């Protein structure tokens, strides 16, 4: 293998819990809910699927089905989809729905998995190209920079910047080309068997991890190192 592609959310990073997400935005707005109200609102937002990188909607409203299917193809559609889901939940101030969306794009809302830095650093030391291929509607590069992982990434291929979503093979092909690697020499690492599995159609190997909280998944990325050569 000459290169490894990684998904972002649920693979290298995990977004904060829904309750922490809501609490941070309420505090910034100078608003408070009692513990029960906060828990109820967070639960409703989670069921709605309003937190990008969090749980999918438990029930997708019919009027949002088409938008949801293409949400990662542009920044505008991504914001529209997730704020529409958020607005299904009544909050103390309507402005909170946009504030919640803005919060999830901040580095503070994300934590790297415990083994992410080690794996990326080791790949760099072995001369293996690293790409991040994500279905997303915003620029995640600041998250990598803030958490010290950007020096290990050679290419970012983000769906909203190309108007193409995984599992479309074109997104993986763009990443392979950016790394100067043939697909047969590339492994795609991700948590979504449908989206990330699309790399197999191009000829890439695929390695899946589970989308778990960071405290529950300490070393799922390390087996990737067994698939790439050590430096002589």
mmCIF file of C-alpha atoms in Angstrom:
data_model
loop_
_atom_site.group_PDB
_atom_site.id
_atom_site.type_symbol
_atom_site.label_atom_id
_atom_site.label_comp_id
_atom_site.label_asym_id
_atom_site.label_seq_id
_atom_site.Cartn_x
_atom_site.Cartn_y
_atom_site.Cartn_z
ATOM 1 C CA UNK A 1 0.000 0.000 0.000
ATOM 2 C CA UNK A 2 1.243 3.470 -0.862
ATOM 3 C CA UNK A 3 -1.590 5.571 0.592
ATOM 4 C CA UNK A 4 -4.406 5.451 3.139
ATOM 5 C CA UNK A 5 -7.644 7.433 2.964
ATOM 6 C CA UNK A 6 -9.575 8.218 6.137
ATOM 7 C CA UNK A 7 -13.114 9.325 6.785
ATOM 8 C CA UNK A 8 -13.458 12.167 9.309
ATOM 9 C CA UNK A 9 -16.479 11.830 11.606
ATOM 10 C CA UNK A 10 -16.668 8.525 13.447
ATOM 11 C CA UNK A 11 -13.272 7.478 12.090
ATOM 12 C CA UNK A 12 -10.548 9.949 13.061
ATOM 13 C CA UNK A 13 -12.712 12.287 15.155
ATOM 14 C CA UNK A 14 -15.944 12.094 17.123
ATOM 15 C CA UNK A 15 -18.298 15.022 17.707
ATOM 16 C CA UNK A 16 -19.243 15.968 21.257
ATOM 17 C CA UNK A 17 -22.392 14.455 22.853
ATOM 18 C CA UNK A 18 -25.658 16.182 22.023
ATOM 19 C CA UNK A 19 -26.165 17.468 25.556
ATOM 20 C CA UNK A 20 -22.692 19.069 25.642
ATOM 21 C CA UNK A 21 -23.360 20.602 22.226
ATOM 22 C CA UNK A 22 -26.605 22.169 23.402
ATOM 23 C CA UNK A 23 -25.190 23.290 26.752
ATOM 24 C CA UNK A 24 -22.270 25.097 25.088
ATOM 25 C CA UNK A 25 -24.600 27.048 22.816
ATOM 26 C CA UNK A 26 -26.991 27.951 25.627
ATOM 27 C CA UNK A 27 -24.091 29.237 27.725
ATOM 28 C CA UNK A 28 -22.782 31.316 24.841
ATOM 29 C CA UNK A 29 -26.240 32.839 24.406
ATOM 30 C CA UNK A 30 -26.603 33.516 28.142
ATOM 31 C CA UNK A 31 -29.585 31.163 28.399
ATOM 32 C CA UNK A 32 -30.252 28.379 30.876
ATOM 33 C CA UNK A 33 -32.450 25.320 31.105
ATOM 34 C CA UNK A 34 -32.870 23.234 34.208
ATOM 35 C CA UNK A 35 -31.361 19.741 34.133
ATOM 36 C CA UNK A 36 -34.572 18.038 33.088
ATOM 37 C CA UNK A 37 -35.329 20.562 30.356
ATOM 38 C CA UNK A 38 -31.778 20.304 29.050
ATOM 39 C CA UNK A 39 -31.901 16.517 28.968
ATOM 40 C CA UNK A 40 -35.291 16.535 27.237
ATOM 41 C CA UNK A 41 -34.189 19.038 24.588
ATOM 42 C CA UNK A 42 -30.933 17.169 23.950
ATOM 43 C CA UNK A 43 -32.823 13.901 23.599
ATOM 44 C CA UNK A 44 -35.238 15.486 21.120
ATOM 45 C CA UNK A 45 -32.381 16.961 19.073
ATOM 46 C CA UNK A 46 -30.655 13.583 18.980
ATOM 47 C CA UNK A 47 -33.810 11.810 17.837
ATOM 48 C CA UNK A 48 -34.223 14.473 15.159
ATOM 49 C CA UNK A 49 -30.668 13.820 13.934
ATOM 50 C CA UNK A 50 -29.884 17.519 14.255
ATOM 51 C CA UNK A 51 -26.221 17.141 15.271
ATOM 52 C CA UNK A 52 -23.967 16.567 12.232
ATOM 53 C CA UNK A 53 -21.677 13.685 13.049
ATOM 54 C CA UNK A 54 -24.138 12.424 15.636
ATOM 55 C CA UNK A 55 -27.056 10.043 15.327
ATOM 56 C CA UNK A 56 -29.059 9.866 12.127
ATOM 57 C CA UNK A 57 -32.703 11.001 12.310
ATOM 58 C CA UNK A 58 -34.938 8.416 13.928
ATOM 59 C CA UNK A 59 -37.643 9.553 11.504
ATOM 60 C CA UNK A 60 -36.889 11.730 8.510
ATOM 61 C CA UNK A 61 -39.767 14.114 7.682
ATOM 62 C CA UNK A 62 -41.077 13.518 4.193
ATOM 63 C CA UNK A 63 -40.433 17.105 3.161
ATOM 64 C CA UNK A 64 -36.729 16.684 3.963
ATOM 65 C CA UNK A 65 -36.088 13.367 2.212
ATOM 66 C CA UNK A 66 -34.767 14.883 -1.015
ATOM 67 C CA UNK A 67 -32.660 17.482 0.789
ATOM 68 C CA UNK A 68 -31.183 14.857 3.120
ATOM 69 C CA UNK A 69 -30.052 12.751 0.172
ATOM 70 C CA UNK A 70 -27.848 15.550 -1.218
ATOM 71 C CA UNK A 71 -26.982 17.420 1.989
ATOM 72 C CA UNK A 72 -23.236 16.875 1.678
ATOM 73 C CA UNK A 73 -22.932 18.204 -1.866
ATOM 74 C CA UNK A 74 -22.761 21.879 -0.852
ATOM 75 C CA UNK A 75 -22.322 24.070 2.208
ATOM 76 C CA UNK A 76 -25.742 25.629 1.698
ATOM 77 C CA UNK A 77 -27.562 22.298 1.492
ATOM 78 C CA UNK A 78 -25.710 20.934 4.515
ATOM 79 C CA UNK A 79 -26.735 23.863 6.707
ATOM 80 C CA UNK A 80 -30.292 23.795 5.355
ATOM 81 C CA UNK A 81 -30.709 20.089 6.102
ATOM 82 C CA UNK A 82 -29.400 20.134 9.645
ATOM 83 C CA UNK A 83 -31.035 23.369 10.756
ATOM 84 C CA UNK A 84 -34.332 22.066 9.363
ATOM 85 C CA UNK A 85 -33.948 18.978 11.545
ATOM 86 C CA UNK A 86 -33.036 21.122 14.546
ATOM 87 C CA UNK A 87 -36.094 23.314 14.059
ATOM 88 C CA UNK A 88 -38.311 20.329 14.716
ATOM 89 C CA UNK A 89 -37.358 20.879 18.362
ATOM 90 C CA UNK A 90 -38.613 23.914 20.281
ATOM 91 C CA UNK A 91 -35.756 25.841 21.909
ATOM 92 C CA UNK A 92 -35.804 28.993 24.092
ATOM 93 C CA UNK A 93 -34.668 31.211 21.213
ATOM 94 C CA UNK A 94 -35.094 30.475 17.474
ATOM 95 C CA UNK A 95 -31.580 31.847 16.872
ATOM 96 C CA UNK A 96 -30.203 28.822 18.712
ATOM 97 C CA UNK A 97 -30.776 26.589 15.701
ATOM 98 C CA UNK A 98 -28.180 28.419 13.616
ATOM 99 C CA UNK A 99 -25.936 28.757 16.672
ATOM 100 C CA UNK A 100 -26.030 24.984 17.132
ATOM 101 C CA UNK A 101 -25.016 24.457 13.536
ATOM 102 C CA UNK A 102 -22.167 26.959 13.921
ATOM 103 C CA UNK A 103 -20.990 25.258 17.123
ATOM 104 C CA UNK A 104 -20.551 21.877 15.456
ATOM 105 C CA UNK A 105 -18.046 23.422 13.001
ATOM 106 C CA UNK A 106 -15.701 24.550 15.778
ATOM 107 C CA UNK A 107 -12.627 22.503 16.777
ATOM 108 C CA UNK A 108 -13.890 22.479 20.377
ATOM 109 C CA UNK A 109 -16.841 20.325 19.312
ATOM 110 C CA UNK A 110 -14.571 17.493 18.128
ATOM 111 C CA UNK A 111 -12.157 15.098 19.802
ATOM 112 C CA UNK A 112 -9.721 12.789 17.990
ATOM 113 C CA UNK A 113 -9.851 9.095 18.741
ATOM 114 C CA UNK A 114 -7.046 8.076 21.131
ATOM 115 C CA UNK A 115 -4.975 6.297 18.475
ATOM 116 C CA UNK A 116 -5.520 8.775 15.626
ATOM 117 C CA UNK A 117 -2.332 10.796 16.134
ATOM 118 C CA UNK A 118 -0.184 7.689 16.573
ATOM 119 C CA UNK A 119 -1.519 6.029 13.431
ATOM 120 C CA UNK A 120 -1.229 9.133 11.254
ATOM 121 C CA UNK A 121 2.263 9.888 12.552
ATOM 122 C CA UNK A 122 3.395 6.315 11.918
ATOM 123 C CA UNK A 123 2.051 6.397 8.371
ATOM 124 C CA UNK A 124 3.997 9.601 7.745
ATOM 125 C CA UNK A 125 7.154 7.990 9.153
ATOM 126 C CA UNK A 126 6.694 5.040 6.787
ATOM 127 C CA UNK A 127 6.329 7.306 3.762
ATOM 128 C CA UNK A 128 2.640 6.470 3.242
ATOM 129 C CA UNK A 129 0.411 9.169 1.758
ATOM 130 C CA UNK A 130 -2.603 10.172 3.864
ATOM 131 C CA UNK A 131 -5.861 11.629 2.590
ATOM 132 C CA UNK A 132 -9.070 12.626 4.346
ATOM 133 C CA UNK A 133 -12.199 11.913 2.310
ATOM 134 C CA UNK A 134 -15.343 13.201 3.975
ATOM 135 C CA UNK A 135 -19.004 13.733 3.215
ATOM 136 C CA UNK A 136 -19.310 17.145 4.821
ATOM 137 C CA UNK A 137 -20.604 20.653 4.229
ATOM 138 C CA UNK A 138 -17.857 22.757 5.825
ATOM 139 C CA UNK A 139 -14.080 23.094 6.021
ATOM 140 C CA UNK A 140 -12.761 20.634 8.599
ATOM 141 C CA UNK A 141 -9.101 21.648 8.176
ATOM 142 C CA UNK A 142 -9.157 23.918 11.272
ATOM 143 C CA UNK A 143 -10.208 20.909 13.367
ATOM 144 C CA UNK A 144 -7.128 19.003 12.232
ATOM 145 C CA UNK A 145 -4.872 22.017 12.782
ATOM 146 C CA UNK A 146 -6.174 22.720 16.281
ATOM 147 C CA UNK A 147 -5.770 19.118 17.373
ATOM 148 C CA UNK A 148 -2.299 18.811 15.832
ATOM 149 C CA UNK A 149 -3.139 16.278 13.121
ATOM 150 C CA UNK A 150 -2.897 18.501 10.048
ATOM 151 C CA UNK A 151 0.878 17.915 9.555
ATOM 152 C CA UNK A 152 0.141 14.244 8.860
ATOM 153 C CA UNK A 153 -2.482 14.840 6.142
ATOM 154 C CA UNK A 154 -1.366 15.240 2.532
ATOM 155 C CA UNK A 155 -4.763 15.869 0.920
ATOM 156 C CA UNK A 156 -8.299 16.775 1.961
ATOM 157 C CA UNK A 157 -11.087 15.751 -0.407
ATOM 158 C CA UNK A 158 -14.383 17.104 0.913
ATOM 159 C CA UNK A 159 -17.713 16.423 -0.728
ATOM 160 C CA UNK A 160 -19.011 19.992 -0.588
ATOM 161 C CA UNK A 161 -15.909 21.279 -2.387
ATOM 162 C CA UNK A 162 -16.400 18.841 -5.272
ATOM 163 C CA UNK A 163 -20.198 18.543 -5.415
ATOM 164 C CA UNK A 164 -19.836 14.761 -5.162
ATOM 165 C CA UNK A 165 -20.738 12.537 -2.213
ATOM 166 C CA UNK A 166 -19.463 9.144 -1.132
ATOM 167 C CA UNK A 167 -20.078 6.395 -2.205
ATOM 168 C CA UNK A 168 -19.550 7.974 -5.645
ATOM 169 C CA UNK A 169 -16.179 6.557 -6.819
ATOM 170 C CA UNK A 170 -15.233 9.942 -8.261
ATOM 171 C CA UNK A 171 -14.528 11.321 -4.793
ATOM 172 C CA UNK A 172 -12.139 8.480 -4.000
ATOM 173 C CA UNK A 173 -10.546 8.802 -7.440
ATOM 174 C CA UNK A 174 -9.906 12.486 -6.751
ATOM 175 C CA UNK A 175 -8.172 11.568 -3.495
ATOM 176 C CA UNK A 176 -6.030 8.891 -5.122
ATOM 177 C CA UNK A 177 -4.977 11.320 -7.830
ATOM 178 C CA UNK A 178 -4.102 13.968 -5.246
ATOM 179 C CA UNK A 179 -1.818 11.456 -3.540
ATOM 180 C CA UNK A 180 -0.366 10.123 -6.784
ATOM 181 C CA UNK A 181 -1.498 6.607 -5.844
ATOM 182 C CA UNK A 182 -3.162 3.874 -7.850
ATOM 183 C CA UNK A 183 -6.464 2.759 -6.273
ATOM 184 C CA UNK A 184 -5.215 -0.830 -5.970
ATOM 185 C CA UNK A 185 -2.475 0.504 -3.685
ATOM 186 C CA UNK A 186 -4.849 2.423 -1.414
ATOM 187 C CA UNK A 187 -6.863 1.505 1.705
ATOM 188 C CA UNK A 188 -9.995 3.472 2.659
ATOM 189 C CA UNK A 189 -10.722 3.575 6.399
ATOM 190 C CA UNK A 190 -14.222 4.545 7.490
ATOM 191 C CA UNK A 191 -17.189 3.815 9.716
ATOM 192 C CA UNK A 192 -19.961 3.828 7.108
ATOM 193 C CA UNK A 193 -20.175 0.618 5.101
ATOM 194 C CA UNK A 194 -22.314 2.205 2.408
ATOM 195 C CA UNK A 195 -20.519 5.519 1.948
ATOM 196 C CA UNK A 196 -16.944 4.454 2.642
ATOM 197 C CA UNK A 197 -17.461 1.074 1.009
ATOM 198 C CA UNK A 198 -17.811 2.920 -2.291
ATOM 199 C CA UNK A 199 -14.020 2.952 -2.503
ATOM 200 C CA UNK A 200 -14.098 -0.769 -3.302
ATOM 201 C CA UNK A 201 -15.740 -0.029 -6.652
ATOM 202 C CA UNK A 202 -12.589 1.846 -7.590
ATOM 203 C CA UNK A 203 -10.358 -1.034 -6.532
ATOM 204 C CA UNK A 204 -9.295 0.270 -3.126
ATOM 205 C CA UNK A 205 -9.071 -1.931 -0.083
ATOM 206 C CA UNK A 206 -11.503 -1.014 2.706
ATOM 207 C CA UNK A 207 -11.122 -1.186 6.482
ATOM 208 C CA UNK A 208 -14.139 -0.440 8.681
ATOM 209 C CA UNK A 209 -14.228 0.879 12.244
ATOM 210 C CA UNK A 210 -17.202 1.377 14.560
ATOM 211 C CA UNK A 211 -18.619 4.854 15.180
ATOM 212 C CA UNK A 212 -18.289 4.844 18.972
ATOM 213 C CA UNK A 213 -17.527 7.471 21.623
ATOM 214 C CA UNK A 214 -13.799 8.166 21.934
ATOM 215 C CA UNK A 215 -13.697 6.576 25.384
ATOM 216 C CA UNK A 216 -15.047 3.313 23.995
ATOM 217 C CA UNK A 217 -12.734 2.945 20.997
ATOM 218 C CA UNK A 218 -9.084 3.269 22.010
ATOM 219 C CA UNK A 219 -7.287 1.367 19.253
ATOM 220 C CA UNK A 220 -9.521 0.468 16.300
ATOM 221 C CA UNK A 221 -7.306 2.383 13.858
ATOM 222 C CA UNK A 222 -4.072 0.585 14.728
ATOM 223 C CA UNK A 223 -4.766 -2.523 12.588
ATOM 224 C CA UNK A 224 -4.430 -0.257 9.547
ATOM 225 C CA UNK A 225 -0.692 -0.182 10.220
ATOM 226 C CA UNK A 226 -0.512 -3.907 9.598
ATOM 227 C CA UNK A 227 -1.628 -3.313 5.999
ATOM 228 C CA UNK A 228 1.147 -0.903 5.061
ATOM 229 C CA UNK A 229 4.874 -1.616 4.711
ATOM 230 C CA UNK A 230 7.480 -0.590 7.223
ATOM 231 C CA UNK A 231 10.414 1.470 6.014
ATOM 232 C CA UNK A 232 13.445 -0.653 5.225
#
